[in-house]
Amino acid sequence: MDKHIFEKNMVALKQHGSAFFVINSMAKQNVDLSSYCVETAKTNEPFITYSESENKILAYHSKYDPVKEAEKQVKGVYSGQNHVMLMGFGLGYTAQNLAENTDITRIDIVEPDKNIFYIALKTRDLSKLLNDKRVSLFVAMTPDEIGDVWATLIDWTTIGEFCVVDHPPTLVRFREYVERLLEKIRYLCNKSKGNLITLMYSGFEYHSHNFENLAQAFELPGVQRLFDKFVGVPAVLVAAGPSLDKNMHLLHKIKGKFPIIAVDTALRQLVTNGIKPDIVCAADSSYENSLDFVGVENEKDVILAVEPMTHPDIFNVFNGQKMLMTFGGGLFPVYSEFREPVGMLVCWGSIATTVFDLVRKIGADPIIFLGLDLSFADGRLHARGSYSDDMLYERVNQYSSIEHETAEYINTRGKIVYNLSDGTKVYTDKSMNIYKDWFEDQFRQTDAEIINATEGGIVHKYVKRMTFSETIEKYIEKAVNVSEILNQAFNAPVKAEKEKLIRAFEVIKSSILKYQSKTRRNLSVIARILKTHENTLYRDVAGKAKAECDDIMALHDIICRDAILYSWMSTHQAKFITKHSMEVTRLKTEKNVTVGHWLKTVLEFFVAFDRFIEYQTPLINRAVSSMQTAKRSN
């Protein structure tokens, strides 16, 4: 092992903070590496072996030609994808082969065994690979830790095809580890794909509702006031699955003793059966979801935890107490500094995921689920009385029935079948199956005990399944005075500086109008340059045209770096921004890009941005006017 090589590699490793910390700590200790042996292959390249026992030695590379072996391995799996995850580093041959491919825009390298990575840094000069900006290292991290970090590093608007390259010896030693990580990556990809699709179709509504609800939402108490207020107290999360009808009546026994937190879809059924949840959560932007509150608008004993993107009808109609929650997007970055903390919650497609995160953050233990079927049980979509029944009733005519319409819905969508241990079959759709994976992944990472008292459905992993009666009997001695705790958290005055927020919006509006003036001026400049330089390679353009092109590109980049405006535009015009981001990424990697390629792409952006400003300015004006009116009335 070469000390000079190790020092050179460590200099390059500093940009990979987590991996550097692991290896730097090892370098200061006497690490036992007796199970590892570095040998020389026939081609004079080093390879490493690991002794699992006296009679079982695992070679991490070919004893003849490790470089050729890595090349064959990559060719056998990789087929042009732009994003690669390598499961196992060894001495780095496969990673280096991948890095030689210039079409790959991102390489994530996973090495479960820190000793292997430590030896690699002492054995081979890997500094070029470690300095490659496309490379991210995940050394000696758990699958959950890798998934959480990986998801924050990915730009989901630019990721194309994704490829996993296995390092066979690593797979042999860490099969369960790799399988768990792949499960995590799959659900993260499904999540982000689903979120992006949702944004594409509903971003317009999200953006508009945020502004329309701002005057009411800004001065509401935040759900963060409830965080850690029920540490060690059982809490019941009520979803709206068909099985809720089986055990809903038992909620009377724990009302006021355990906090009951429900999804909006379950509110009407609960109230109809004489049960008022302590909190109901709403975050859906659709008008249809506002129907959940028809007939229960005056439930003064229920706190509505609401996200500002929720349909305004819910804000305007519900007359009970309200608390604000946030998913961190929308207008939150603008108003957060002018008021007390709101309380950040997870949003993963279904409001049940948000309720679970709230229950987790109030400190509840155990967390008890009712109605989490995530499947079509007993030929139904939800518990009786939900708005899904209302929607299906509209389709009923003299030749059909509610049962017929429900069955047709299930037969059309229920493509996934689960064979349960009792021999019965349960059908679900693709969306609910993804939610099942999300919940089970989160249950695995949650310290609190999770009890699924649904008495039905398909959620089985990382939970204790008990009847609701058994659960109540086991935990009733942990009861508290729920209303007293909620009242203390809710009733304190809200710290919010509305006048500062109004001034902040005036500054943003001024900035928007300046950008609009500059983009409109540039439209005519772009048209002129395209007439004379459209087919000129961008790297060859010179003189006045070069200066004008640089100014145009600079304005484009300044707008894209404006954290507030660009995020608003990305929400409002998600389809265009996704396409534009992918096109910009492609142009940056091409060698022979013309002036026409770049300027036409930027021209489309400026036109879309101008259209966004025309829509955005009235939203700001109405929001400011509403806040000023509310300020005067107060």
mmCIF file of C-alpha atoms in Angstrom, residues 37-225:
data_model
loop_
_atom_site.group_PDB
_atom_site.id
_atom_site.type_symbol
_atom_site.label_atom_id
_atom_site.label_comp_id
_atom_site.label_asym_id
_atom_site.label_seq_id
_atom_site.Cartn_x
_atom_site.Cartn_y
_atom_site.Cartn_z
ATOM 1 C CA CYS A 37 -5.721 -9.373 1.215
ATOM 2 C CA VAL A 38 -4.459 -7.343 -1.750
ATOM 3 C CA GLU A 39 -2.845 -9.479 -4.450
ATOM 4 C CA THR A 40 -1.560 -8.943 -7.981
ATOM 5 C CA ALA A 41 -3.457 -10.144 -11.053
ATOM 6 C CA LYS A 42 -1.823 -11.610 -14.179
ATOM 7 C CA THR A 43 -2.007 -8.118 -15.769
ATOM 8 C CA ASN A 44 -0.103 -6.660 -12.776
ATOM 9 C CA GLU A 45 -3.219 -4.839 -11.562
ATOM 10 C CA PRO A 46 -4.095 -5.274 -7.858
ATOM 11 C CA PHE A 47 -7.171 -7.200 -6.777
ATOM 12 C CA ILE A 48 -8.576 -7.803 -3.310
ATOM 13 C CA THR A 49 -9.961 -10.868 -1.555
ATOM 14 C CA TYR A 50 -12.075 -11.185 1.576
ATOM 15 C CA SER A 51 -11.854 -14.214 3.888
ATOM 16 C CA GLU A 52 -15.336 -15.027 5.146
ATOM 17 C CA SER A 53 -13.921 -18.108 6.898
ATOM 18 C CA GLU A 54 -10.863 -20.339 6.690
ATOM 19 C CA ASN A 55 -12.357 -22.278 3.788
ATOM 20 C CA LYS A 56 -14.269 -19.508 2.034
ATOM 21 C CA ILE A 57 -12.419 -16.696 0.276
ATOM 22 C CA LEU A 58 -14.271 -14.173 -1.898
ATOM 23 C CA ALA A 59 -12.368 -12.456 -4.712
ATOM 24 C CA TYR A 60 -13.605 -8.935 -5.415
ATOM 25 C CA HIS A 61 -12.072 -8.867 -8.923
ATOM 26 C CA SER A 62 -10.674 -11.083 -11.628
ATOM 27 C CA LYS A 63 -7.329 -12.632 -10.755
ATOM 28 C CA TYR A 64 -6.381 -12.335 -14.450
ATOM 29 C CA ASP A 65 -7.576 -8.950 -15.746
ATOM 30 C CA PRO A 66 -9.688 -6.769 -13.391
ATOM 31 C CA VAL A 67 -9.910 -3.927 -15.942
ATOM 32 C CA LYS A 68 -11.297 -6.161 -18.707
ATOM 33 C CA GLU A 69 -13.678 -7.761 -16.246
ATOM 34 C CA ALA A 70 -15.101 -4.354 -15.276
ATOM 35 C CA GLU A 71 -15.503 -3.405 -18.944
ATOM 36 C CA LYS A 72 -17.499 -6.586 -19.659
ATOM 37 C CA GLN A 73 -19.587 -6.086 -16.560
ATOM 38 C CA VAL A 74 -20.629 -2.562 -17.585
ATOM 39 C CA LYS A 75 -21.323 -3.559 -21.205
ATOM 40 C CA GLY A 76 -23.579 -6.354 -19.965
ATOM 41 C CA VAL A 77 -25.853 -3.970 -18.047
ATOM 42 C CA TYR A 78 -25.417 -0.397 -19.200
ATOM 43 C CA SER A 79 -27.305 0.647 -22.335
ATOM 44 C CA GLY A 80 -27.141 4.432 -22.580
ATOM 45 C CA GLN A 81 -28.872 5.520 -19.362
ATOM 46 C CA ASN A 82 -27.852 8.945 -18.078
ATOM 47 C CA HIS A 83 -27.971 8.094 -14.373
ATOM 48 C CA VAL A 84 -26.161 5.081 -12.899
ATOM 49 C CA MET A 85 -25.991 3.642 -9.396
ATOM 50 C CA LEU A 86 -23.115 1.225 -8.756
ATOM 51 C CA MET A 87 -23.751 -1.315 -5.985
ATOM 52 C CA GLY A 88 -20.249 -2.009 -4.716
ATOM 53 C CA PHE A 89 -16.909 -0.253 -5.241
ATOM 54 C CA GLY A 90 -14.193 -2.841 -4.652
ATOM 55 C CA LEU A 91 -10.943 -1.315 -5.879
ATOM 56 C CA GLY A 92 -12.824 1.015 -8.245
ATOM 57 C CA TYR A 93 -12.407 -0.647 -11.646
ATOM 58 C CA THR A 94 -16.121 -0.649 -12.519
ATOM 59 C CA ALA A 95 -16.601 2.903 -11.276
ATOM 60 C CA GLN A 96 -13.693 4.120 -13.415
ATOM 61 C CA ASN A 97 -15.102 2.388 -16.478
ATOM 62 C CA LEU A 98 -18.443 4.097 -15.951
ATOM 63 C CA ALA A 99 -16.763 7.486 -15.494
ATOM 64 C CA GLU A 100 -15.117 7.127 -18.915
ATOM 65 C CA ASN A 101 -18.593 7.311 -20.467
ATOM 66 C CA THR A 102 -19.330 10.989 -21.143
ATOM 67 C CA ASP A 103 -23.070 10.392 -21.721
ATOM 68 C CA ILE A 104 -23.603 9.586 -18.052
ATOM 69 C CA THR A 105 -24.598 12.709 -16.104
ATOM 70 C CA ARG A 106 -24.577 11.195 -12.628
ATOM 71 C CA ILE A 107 -22.807 8.228 -10.968
ATOM 72 C CA ASP A 108 -23.824 7.184 -7.449
ATOM 73 C CA ILE A 109 -21.400 4.729 -5.855
ATOM 74 C CA VAL A 110 -22.494 2.586 -2.913
ATOM 75 C CA GLU A 111 -19.958 0.676 -0.807
ATOM 76 C CA PRO A 112 -21.368 -1.007 2.311
ATOM 77 C CA ASP A 113 -17.937 -2.090 3.623
ATOM 78 C CA LYS A 114 -15.832 0.881 4.718
ATOM 79 C CA ASN A 115 -12.753 -1.384 5.013
ATOM 80 C CA ILE A 116 -12.915 -2.186 1.297
ATOM 81 C CA PHE A 117 -13.103 1.500 0.399
ATOM 82 C CA TYR A 118 -10.267 2.312 2.820
ATOM 83 C CA ILE A 119 -8.026 -0.312 1.215
ATOM 84 C CA ALA A 120 -8.937 0.932 -2.274
ATOM 85 C CA LEU A 121 -7.745 4.444 -1.392
ATOM 86 C CA LYS A 122 -4.440 3.021 -0.133
ATOM 87 C CA THR A 123 -3.950 0.788 -3.167
ATOM 88 C CA ARG A 124 -4.903 2.661 -6.350
ATOM 89 C CA ASP A 125 -4.797 6.263 -7.569
ATOM 90 C CA LEU A 126 -8.505 7.124 -7.679
ATOM 91 C CA SER A 127 -8.129 10.902 -7.498
ATOM 92 C CA LYS A 128 -9.478 11.537 -11.020
ATOM 93 C CA LEU A 129 -12.614 9.536 -10.234
ATOM 94 C CA LEU A 130 -13.081 11.246 -6.860
ATOM 95 C CA ASN A 131 -12.700 14.676 -8.498
ATOM 96 C CA ASP A 132 -15.340 13.872 -11.107
ATOM 97 C CA LYS A 133 -18.282 16.203 -10.389
ATOM 98 C CA ARG A 134 -20.744 13.550 -11.542
ATOM 99 C CA VAL A 135 -19.737 11.161 -8.755
ATOM 100 C CA SER A 136 -21.472 10.863 -5.365
ATOM 101 C CA LEU A 137 -20.209 8.441 -2.713
ATOM 102 C CA PHE A 138 -22.270 6.517 -0.162
ATOM 103 C CA VAL A 139 -19.803 4.662 2.063
ATOM 104 C CA ALA A 140 -20.875 2.581 5.099
ATOM 105 C CA MET A 141 -24.356 4.172 5.167
ATOM 106 C CA THR A 142 -27.598 2.297 5.818
ATOM 107 C CA PRO A 143 -30.026 1.848 2.890
ATOM 108 C CA ASP A 144 -32.448 4.308 4.505
ATOM 109 C CA GLU A 145 -29.707 6.901 4.975
ATOM 110 C CA ILE A 146 -28.629 6.512 1.355
ATOM 111 C CA GLY A 147 -32.191 6.839 0.096
ATOM 112 C CA ASP A 148 -32.889 9.969 2.127
ATOM 113 C CA VAL A 149 -29.689 11.686 0.962
ATOM 114 C CA TRP A 150 -30.015 10.471 -2.631
ATOM 115 C CA ALA A 151 -33.550 11.860 -2.958
ATOM 116 C CA THR A 152 -32.389 15.336 -1.885
ATOM 117 C CA LEU A 153 -29.508 15.384 -4.390
ATOM 118 C CA ILE A 154 -31.526 14.430 -7.464
ATOM 119 C CA ASP A 155 -32.977 16.988 -9.840
ATOM 120 C CA TRP A 156 -36.084 15.053 -10.807
ATOM 121 C CA THR A 157 -36.808 17.358 -13.738
ATOM 122 C CA THR A 158 -33.585 16.354 -15.483
ATOM 123 C CA ILE A 159 -33.154 12.680 -14.564
ATOM 124 C CA GLY A 160 -33.741 10.452 -17.548
ATOM 125 C CA GLU A 161 -33.273 6.713 -17.608
ATOM 126 C CA PHE A 162 -31.830 5.124 -14.489
ATOM 127 C CA CYS A 163 -29.562 2.075 -14.397
ATOM 128 C CA VAL A 164 -28.318 -0.048 -11.482
ATOM 129 C CA VAL A 165 -24.983 -1.813 -11.971
ATOM 130 C CA ASP A 166 -24.316 -4.617 -9.501
ATOM 131 C CA HIS A 167 -20.837 -5.538 -8.342
ATOM 132 C CA PRO A 168 -21.359 -9.329 -7.960
ATOM 133 C CA PRO A 169 -19.029 -9.932 -4.969
ATOM 134 C CA THR A 170 -20.706 -7.088 -3.068
ATOM 135 C CA LEU A 171 -24.082 -8.613 -3.894
ATOM 136 C CA VAL A 172 -22.901 -11.957 -2.503
ATOM 137 C CA ARG A 173 -21.844 -10.421 0.828
ATOM 138 C CA PHE A 174 -24.622 -7.855 1.202
ATOM 139 C CA ARG A 175 -27.648 -9.280 -0.616
ATOM 140 C CA GLU A 176 -30.237 -8.144 1.951
ATOM 141 C CA TYR A 177 -28.610 -4.716 2.130
ATOM 142 C CA VAL A 178 -28.750 -4.282 -1.659
ATOM 143 C CA GLU A 179 -32.337 -5.543 -1.883
ATOM 144 C CA ARG A 180 -33.410 -3.110 0.819
ATOM 145 C CA LEU A 181 -31.674 -0.204 -0.945
ATOM 146 C CA LEU A 182 -33.269 -1.106 -4.287
ATOM 147 C CA GLU A 183 -36.670 -1.208 -2.590
ATOM 148 C CA LYS A 184 -35.992 2.258 -1.179
ATOM 149 C CA ILE A 185 -34.844 3.634 -4.557
ATOM 150 C CA ARG A 186 -37.874 2.155 -6.351
ATOM 151 C CA TYR A 187 -40.352 3.819 -4.057
ATOM 152 C CA LEU A 188 -38.453 7.133 -4.150
ATOM 153 C CA CYS A 189 -38.586 7.058 -7.958
ATOM 154 C CA ASN A 190 -42.302 6.236 -7.892
ATOM 155 C CA LYS A 191 -42.850 9.013 -5.374
ATOM 156 C CA SER A 192 -41.005 11.637 -7.342
ATOM 157 C CA LYS A 193 -42.484 10.589 -10.654
ATOM 158 C CA GLY A 194 -45.941 10.764 -9.082
ATOM 159 C CA ASN A 195 -45.251 14.161 -7.516
ATOM 160 C CA LEU A 196 -43.976 15.533 -10.829
ATOM 161 C CA ILE A 197 -47.013 14.231 -12.733
ATOM 162 C CA THR A 198 -49.329 15.656 -10.069
ATOM 163 C CA LEU A 199 -47.556 19.001 -10.314
ATOM 164 C CA MET A 200 -47.889 18.996 -14.081
ATOM 165 C CA TYR A 201 -51.645 18.531 -13.885
ATOM 166 C CA SER A 202 -52.436 20.442 -10.687
ATOM 167 C CA GLY A 203 -49.622 22.998 -10.319
ATOM 168 C CA PHE A 204 -51.840 25.779 -11.666
ATOM 169 C CA GLU A 205 -54.393 25.106 -8.911
ATOM 170 C CA TYR A 206 -51.751 24.785 -6.175
ATOM 171 C CA HIS A 207 -50.255 28.128 -7.111
ATOM 172 C CA SER A 208 -53.559 29.993 -7.378
ATOM 173 C CA HIS A 209 -54.959 28.604 -4.136
ATOM 174 C CA ASN A 210 -51.848 29.598 -2.196
ATOM 175 C CA PHE A 211 -52.461 33.232 -3.050
ATOM 176 C CA GLU A 212 -56.227 33.082 -2.594
ATOM 177 C CA ASN A 213 -55.941 31.523 0.872
ATOM 178 C CA LEU A 214 -53.030 33.654 2.074
ATOM 179 C CA ALA A 215 -54.996 36.354 3.915
ATOM 180 C CA GLN A 216 -56.762 33.728 6.044
ATOM 181 C CA ALA A 217 -53.867 31.288 6.395
ATOM 182 C CA PHE A 218 -51.104 33.699 7.362
ATOM 183 C CA GLU A 219 -52.357 34.413 10.894
ATOM 184 C CA LEU A 220 -53.466 30.899 11.820
ATOM 185 C CA PRO A 221 -51.592 29.063 14.606
ATOM 186 C CA GLY A 222 -49.200 26.458 13.196
ATOM 187 C CA VAL A 223 -49.332 22.729 13.853
ATOM 188 C CA GLN A 224 -45.759 22.996 15.147
ATOM 189 C CA ARG A 225 -47.383 24.051 18.409
#
